[in-house]
Amino acid sequence: MYTNFSELPSNSRVWIYQAARVLTEEEIKKVEDWLTYFISTWQSHGSNLCGSFQILYRRFIVLGVDTTNNLPSGCSIDSSVAALKEIENGLGVSLFERTQIPFLEEGGKVTTVNLSEIKQKVESGVINPQSLTFNNLIDTKEKLDNEWLTCAGDTWLSRYFKKSVA
């Protein structure tokens, strides 16, 4: 059962998929159509799941499910991954690439840095502890609202800012 994302309770389970590039308006419309249909038929062990999605910064697809009455099963989670892979294939844009680390620049533009380039970007000062990044591993709507966008120094990236003691 599809509902508005704003109506999902704060304890709703969420998954975040990061597009490898900015989605066009046409692509966003296709994603909206695909996910609205998918969510309207999404079930766990024969029971309808109440879910929603939102597209943020034209780069992130956030899928959410209300866990109050029905928990998503392994099979229903697998079906959501299959739906996102179908979207990925239909658009020709990666949604499962995890080596591109997203950052929010001034002006609201999302850029990505390849994981292999993080150390160099920190050493050159391009990335610092106050750089805003996205924690795509968060798993609840409450964390999405409060912890998703965070300072790099407060994430696993903090290890790159530690000074070695001589």
mmCIF file of C-alpha atoms in Angstrom:
data_model
loop_
_atom_site.group_PDB
_atom_site.id
_atom_site.type_symbol
_atom_site.label_atom_id
_atom_site.label_comp_id
_atom_site.label_asym_id
_atom_site.label_seq_id
_atom_site.Cartn_x
_atom_site.Cartn_y
_atom_site.Cartn_z
ATOM 1 C CA MET A 1 0.000 0.000 0.000
ATOM 2 C CA TYR A 2 1.466 3.325 -1.060
ATOM 3 C CA THR A 3 1.387 6.306 1.310
ATOM 4 C CA ASN A 4 3.059 9.710 1.378
ATOM 5 C CA PHE A 5 6.597 9.552 2.739
ATOM 6 C CA SER A 6 5.773 12.254 5.288
ATOM 7 C CA GLU A 7 3.109 9.967 6.756
ATOM 8 C CA LEU A 8 5.535 7.141 7.539
ATOM 9 C CA PRO A 9 6.289 6.904 11.270
ATOM 10 C CA SER A 10 9.782 7.818 12.461
ATOM 11 C CA ASN A 11 10.627 4.165 13.204
ATOM 12 C CA SER A 12 9.954 3.142 9.590
ATOM 13 C CA ARG A 13 12.733 1.145 7.937
ATOM 14 C CA VAL A 14 14.510 2.941 5.086
ATOM 15 C CA TRP A 15 17.014 2.024 2.413
ATOM 16 C CA ILE A 16 18.983 4.609 0.472
ATOM 17 C CA TYR A 17 20.138 4.088 -3.100
ATOM 18 C CA GLN A 18 22.599 6.575 -4.560
ATOM 19 C CA ALA A 19 22.502 7.260 -8.283
ATOM 20 C CA ALA A 20 25.879 7.541 -9.984
ATOM 21 C CA ARG A 21 24.782 10.848 -11.478
ATOM 22 C CA VAL A 22 22.031 13.445 -11.251
ATOM 23 C CA LEU A 23 18.732 12.069 -12.535
ATOM 24 C CA THR A 24 16.896 13.992 -15.235
ATOM 25 C CA GLU A 25 13.302 15.104 -14.732
ATOM 26 C CA GLU A 26 12.187 12.399 -17.167
ATOM 27 C CA GLU A 27 14.125 9.749 -15.228
ATOM 28 C CA ILE A 28 12.681 10.961 -11.936
ATOM 29 C CA LYS A 29 9.181 10.598 -13.374
ATOM 30 C CA LYS A 30 9.985 7.027 -14.462
ATOM 31 C CA VAL A 31 11.338 6.189 -10.997
ATOM 32 C CA GLU A 32 8.221 7.660 -9.402
ATOM 33 C CA ASP A 33 5.985 5.580 -11.668
ATOM 34 C CA TRP A 34 7.956 2.359 -11.108
ATOM 35 C CA LEU A 35 8.142 2.736 -7.347
ATOM 36 C CA THR A 36 4.533 3.832 -6.920
ATOM 37 C CA TYR A 37 3.463 0.671 -8.748
ATOM 38 C CA PHE A 38 5.945 -1.544 -6.868
ATOM 39 C CA ILE A 39 4.940 -0.231 -3.449
ATOM 40 C CA SER A 40 1.237 -0.598 -4.249
ATOM 41 C CA THR A 41 1.843 -4.345 -4.736
ATOM 42 C CA TRP A 42 4.595 -4.860 -2.112
ATOM 43 C CA GLN A 43 3.841 -7.688 0.296
ATOM 44 C CA SER A 44 5.407 -9.667 3.107
ATOM 45 C CA HIS A 45 4.072 -13.209 3.533
ATOM 46 C CA GLY A 46 0.828 -12.272 1.789
ATOM 47 C CA SER A 47 0.222 -9.108 3.816
ATOM 48 C CA ASN A 48 0.407 -5.684 2.207
ATOM 49 C CA LEU A 49 3.276 -3.474 3.277
ATOM 50 C CA CYS A 50 2.691 0.240 3.786
ATOM 51 C CA GLY A 51 5.547 2.014 2.082
ATOM 52 C CA SER A 52 6.725 5.067 0.253
ATOM 53 C CA PHE A 53 9.752 6.654 -1.333
ATOM 54 C CA GLN A 54 11.301 10.009 -1.980
ATOM 55 C CA ILE A 55 13.988 11.247 -4.321
ATOM 56 C CA LEU A 56 16.397 13.670 -2.687
ATOM 57 C CA TYR A 57 18.916 15.962 -4.376
ATOM 58 C CA ARG A 58 18.023 14.191 -7.650
ATOM 59 C CA ARG A 59 20.664 11.620 -6.606
ATOM 60 C CA PHE A 60 19.207 9.542 -3.781
ATOM 61 C CA ILE A 61 16.227 7.199 -3.892
ATOM 62 C CA VAL A 62 14.937 6.559 -0.379
ATOM 63 C CA LEU A 63 12.600 3.596 -0.005
ATOM 64 C CA GLY A 64 10.672 3.377 3.264
ATOM 65 C CA VAL A 65 8.306 0.895 4.879
ATOM 66 C CA ASP A 66 6.118 1.266 7.961
ATOM 67 C CA THR A 67 7.110 -1.546 10.339
ATOM 68 C CA THR A 68 4.299 -0.877 12.817
ATOM 69 C CA ASN A 69 1.900 -3.579 11.603
ATOM 70 C CA ASN A 70 3.845 -5.707 9.127
ATOM 71 C CA LEU A 71 7.577 -6.268 9.077
ATOM 72 C CA PRO A 72 9.253 -6.705 5.719
ATOM 73 C CA SER A 73 10.489 -10.275 5.260
ATOM 74 C CA GLY A 74 13.688 -11.349 3.572
ATOM 75 C CA CYS A 75 11.723 -12.101 0.418
ATOM 76 C CA SER A 76 10.008 -8.704 0.430
ATOM 77 C CA ILE A 77 13.348 -6.962 0.918
ATOM 78 C CA ASP A 78 14.762 -9.033 -1.949
ATOM 79 C CA SER A 79 11.833 -7.944 -4.119
ATOM 80 C CA SER A 80 12.581 -4.291 -3.344
ATOM 81 C CA VAL A 81 16.220 -4.789 -4.346
ATOM 82 C CA ALA A 82 15.032 -6.458 -7.560
ATOM 83 C CA ALA A 83 12.754 -3.467 -8.232
ATOM 84 C CA LEU A 84 15.680 -1.055 -7.781
ATOM 85 C CA LYS A 85 17.856 -3.204 -10.061
ATOM 86 C CA GLU A 86 15.089 -3.036 -12.667
ATOM 87 C CA ILE A 87 15.092 0.754 -12.312
ATOM 88 C CA GLU A 88 18.886 0.775 -12.551
ATOM 89 C CA ASN A 89 18.792 -1.265 -15.761
ATOM 90 C CA GLY A 90 15.919 0.762 -17.200
ATOM 91 C CA LEU A 91 17.691 4.058 -16.636
ATOM 92 C CA GLY A 92 21.210 2.873 -17.385
ATOM 93 C CA VAL A 93 22.517 4.424 -14.174
ATOM 94 C CA SER A 94 24.177 2.611 -11.275
ATOM 95 C CA LEU A 95 22.262 2.617 -7.984
ATOM 96 C CA PHE A 96 24.457 0.083 -6.171
ATOM 97 C CA GLU A 97 27.943 1.582 -6.561
ATOM 98 C CA ARG A 98 29.365 1.996 -3.062
ATOM 99 C CA THR A 99 32.833 3.336 -3.867
ATOM 100 C CA GLN A 100 31.566 6.834 -4.705
ATOM 101 C CA ILE A 101 31.365 8.862 -1.481
ATOM 102 C CA PRO A 102 28.825 11.705 -1.669
ATOM 103 C CA PHE A 103 29.434 15.216 -0.359
ATOM 104 C CA LEU A 104 27.184 18.265 -0.264
ATOM 105 C CA GLU A 105 28.825 21.401 -1.605
ATOM 106 C CA GLU A 106 27.789 24.955 -0.873
ATOM 107 C CA GLY A 107 24.784 25.753 -3.013
ATOM 108 C CA GLY A 108 23.269 22.306 -2.522
ATOM 109 C CA LYS A 109 25.152 20.408 -5.233
ATOM 110 C CA VAL A 110 26.027 16.780 -4.513
ATOM 111 C CA THR A 111 29.439 15.647 -5.708
ATOM 112 C CA THR A 112 31.114 12.299 -5.277
ATOM 113 C CA VAL A 113 34.682 11.293 -4.589
ATOM 114 C CA ASN A 114 35.976 7.836 -5.395
ATOM 115 C CA LEU A 115 36.979 5.962 -2.263
ATOM 116 C CA SER A 116 40.507 5.550 -3.662
ATOM 117 C CA GLU A 117 40.857 9.368 -3.805
ATOM 118 C CA ILE A 118 39.643 10.202 -0.281
ATOM 119 C CA LYS A 119 43.082 10.280 1.368
ATOM 120 C CA GLN A 120 44.484 12.613 -1.303
ATOM 121 C CA LYS A 121 41.432 14.906 -1.086
ATOM 122 C CA VAL A 122 41.843 15.133 2.695
ATOM 123 C CA GLU A 123 45.581 15.819 2.427
ATOM 124 C CA SER A 124 44.961 18.585 -0.124
ATOM 125 C CA GLY A 125 42.245 20.145 2.056
ATOM 126 C CA VAL A 126 39.386 19.545 -0.381
ATOM 127 C CA ILE A 127 37.709 17.367 2.271
ATOM 128 C CA ASN A 128 37.915 18.360 5.929
ATOM 129 C CA PRO A 129 36.157 17.258 9.140
ATOM 130 C CA GLN A 130 33.389 19.827 8.543
ATOM 131 C CA SER A 131 32.688 18.697 4.965
ATOM 132 C CA LEU A 132 29.089 17.554 4.708
ATOM 133 C CA THR A 133 28.587 13.963 3.637
ATOM 134 C CA PHE A 134 25.693 11.526 3.514
ATOM 135 C CA ASN A 135 25.461 8.410 5.673
ATOM 136 C CA ASN A 136 23.618 6.091 3.295
ATOM 137 C CA LEU A 137 23.778 3.267 5.843
ATOM 138 C CA ILE A 138 21.161 4.755 8.148
ATOM 139 C CA ASP A 139 18.140 2.488 8.518
ATOM 140 C CA THR A 140 15.202 4.450 9.954
ATOM 141 C CA LYS A 141 13.238 7.496 8.906
ATOM 142 C CA GLU A 142 14.203 9.212 12.163
ATOM 143 C CA LYS A 143 17.896 8.737 11.358
ATOM 144 C CA LEU A 144 17.244 9.950 7.818
ATOM 145 C CA ASP A 145 15.765 13.143 9.235
ATOM 146 C CA ASN A 146 18.471 13.681 11.867
ATOM 147 C CA GLU A 147 21.679 11.844 10.955
ATOM 148 C CA TRP A 148 21.809 11.278 7.204
ATOM 149 C CA LEU A 149 23.549 14.548 6.335
ATOM 150 C CA THR A 150 26.474 14.874 8.702
ATOM 151 C CA CYS A 151 30.016 16.195 9.042
ATOM 152 C CA ALA A 152 32.716 13.933 7.618
ATOM 153 C CA GLY A 153 34.572 14.125 10.936
ATOM 154 C CA ASP A 154 31.625 12.400 12.625
ATOM 155 C CA THR A 155 31.655 9.400 10.269
ATOM 156 C CA TRP A 156 33.966 6.559 9.320
ATOM 157 C CA LEU A 157 35.878 9.208 7.337
ATOM 158 C CA SER A 158 37.208 10.558 10.653
ATOM 159 C CA ARG A 159 40.127 8.115 10.454
ATOM 160 C CA TYR A 160 41.528 10.204 7.602
ATOM 161 C CA PHE A 161 41.660 13.307 9.808
ATOM 162 C CA LYS A 162 43.546 11.751 12.714
ATOM 163 C CA LYS A 163 47.075 13.020 13.104
ATOM 164 C CA SER A 164 49.709 10.402 13.843
ATOM 165 C CA VAL A 165 51.672 10.867 17.031
ATOM 166 C CA ALA A 166 55.431 11.026 16.441
#
